[in-house]
XYZ file of C-alpha atoms in Angstrom:
150
model
C 123.408 124.419 90.165
C 125.883 126.478 92.187
C 127.008 130.081 92.068
C 129.783 130.176 89.466
C 129.613 126.657 88.024
C 133.291 126.001 88.698
C 133.335 123.930 91.907
C 130.254 122.271 93.337
C 127.938 121.792 90.359
C 130.589 120.516 87.932
C 131.687 118.120 90.679
C 128.090 116.913 91.063
C 127.795 116.498 87.302
C 130.997 114.449 87.120
C 130.128 112.286 90.143
C 126.674 111.570 88.698
C 128.119 110.723 85.283
C 130.685 108.390 86.855
C 128.041 106.611 88.908
C 125.653 106.095 85.992
C 128.562 104.900 83.848
C 129.455 102.352 86.543
C 125.832 101.127 86.446
C 125.586 101.119 82.635
C 122.912 103.820 82.753
C 124.708 106.429 80.632
C 122.059 106.379 77.904
C 119.224 106.893 80.377
C 120.168 110.325 81.724
C 121.139 113.741 80.360
C 123.308 115.532 82.914
C 124.546 119.108 83.002
C 125.736 121.671 85.512
C 125.172 125.391 85.635
C 125.767 128.462 87.731
C 123.440 131.270 88.702
C 126.206 133.765 87.946
C 127.916 134.246 84.612
C 131.434 135.249 85.698
C 133.107 132.014 84.622
C 131.134 131.123 81.471
C 133.278 128.981 79.177
C 135.869 128.147 81.838
C 136.867 124.716 83.077
C 136.083 123.901 86.710
C 138.379 125.265 89.405
C 141.813 123.598 89.287
C 141.591 122.561 92.965
C 138.260 120.815 92.435
C 139.531 119.090 89.300
C 142.621 117.831 91.153
C 140.631 116.684 94.191
C 138.138 114.812 92.031
C 140.849 113.301 89.841
C 142.528 111.898 92.965
C 139.270 109.940 93.405
C 139.198 108.826 89.792
C 136.622 111.405 88.682
C 137.421 113.731 85.786
C 135.767 117.163 85.581
C 135.698 118.285 81.962
C 132.592 120.456 81.634
C 132.699 124.144 80.763
C 130.897 126.673 82.919
C 127.572 128.011 81.758
C 124.855 130.121 83.322
C 121.386 128.756 83.957
C 118.555 130.130 81.836
C 114.803 129.941 82.310
C 114.520 127.432 79.446
C 116.688 124.972 81.423
C 113.919 124.760 84.019
C 111.648 123.244 81.391
C 114.284 121.143 79.625
C 115.408 119.116 82.653
C 113.302 116.857 84.869
C 115.271 117.760 88.009
C 117.053 120.989 88.918
C 119.284 120.343 91.920
C 120.954 123.222 93.699
C 123.779 123.334 96.204
C 122.426 125.867 98.711
C 119.440 127.995 99.652
C 120.777 131.167 98.009
C 121.031 129.388 94.670
C 117.634 127.782 95.252
C 116.132 131.261 95.558
C 118.077 132.502 92.517
C 116.916 129.604 90.349
C 113.292 129.969 91.410
C 113.479 133.685 90.644
C 113.943 132.799 86.969
C 110.284 131.801 86.891
C 107.924 134.649 86.122
C 104.973 132.881 87.770
C 105.600 131.692 91.360
C 102.777 129.154 91.108
C 104.510 127.469 88.164
C 104.622 123.675 88.567
C 108.330 123.725 87.665
C 109.007 124.869 91.239
C 108.357 121.338 92.496
C 111.363 119.917 90.654
C 113.861 122.498 91.979
C 115.415 121.037 95.127
C 118.497 121.096 97.294
C 120.738 118.232 96.189
C 121.358 117.163 99.771
C 117.654 116.399 100.129
C 118.666 113.052 98.571
C 121.280 112.348 101.219
C 120.345 109.769 103.815
C 123.086 110.428 106.363
C 124.144 114.043 105.993
C 123.496 116.467 108.813
C 123.787 119.291 106.273
C 121.106 120.639 103.975
C 123.502 122.743 101.897
C 126.766 121.911 100.116
C 129.264 124.510 101.359
C 131.175 126.549 98.792
C 134.844 125.456 98.984
C 136.167 128.306 96.807
C 137.680 130.431 99.585
C 138.544 127.583 101.927
C 141.310 125.039 102.017
C 141.678 121.551 100.638
C 139.367 120.022 103.227
C 136.496 122.004 101.733
C 136.900 120.365 98.322
C 137.072 116.920 99.902
C 133.961 117.665 101.978
C 132.038 118.739 98.872
C 132.881 115.483 97.103
C 131.940 113.435 100.173
C 128.563 115.167 100.465
C 127.841 114.902 96.752
C 128.869 111.249 96.588
C 126.299 110.261 99.187
C 123.533 112.536 97.890
C 123.952 111.300 94.339
C 123.680 107.694 95.499
C 120.320 108.633 97.017
C 119.306 110.521 93.888
C 120.082 107.583 91.615
C 118.202 105.210 93.908
C 115.158 107.498 93.727
C 115.365 107.680 89.942
C 115.707 103.972 89.198
C 113.159 102.701 91.748
């Protein structure tokens, strides 16, 4: 989950899907991406992110959608890109003691080597920002998959 669901979260979705496809695990997981804001609902991911990912052999084809409270119960893991979105997602829960809170985490918590705890938003930056996002997500998703199949 990111802010607008046009850069970071669709990239994470596509990287995860590519990695589970490579491991023949496509039928094991349901994967989706969402944004906390609804500005881009129905849109493809940002052109710059699509091009950057495609250069790495990863195709971003999802359409933006906004997270809803029901999603917190539908999915086993809700992974967010930064602390602001973590707070926004948790605010969807009416009861703060809800056990669903335990499955809402920062995606980089699965990274073994990153010195970052948040995936920076590349939207207003240059090309290096999109590359950095994919690098961070690539490593974190490896850790995520390892944790899920162990």
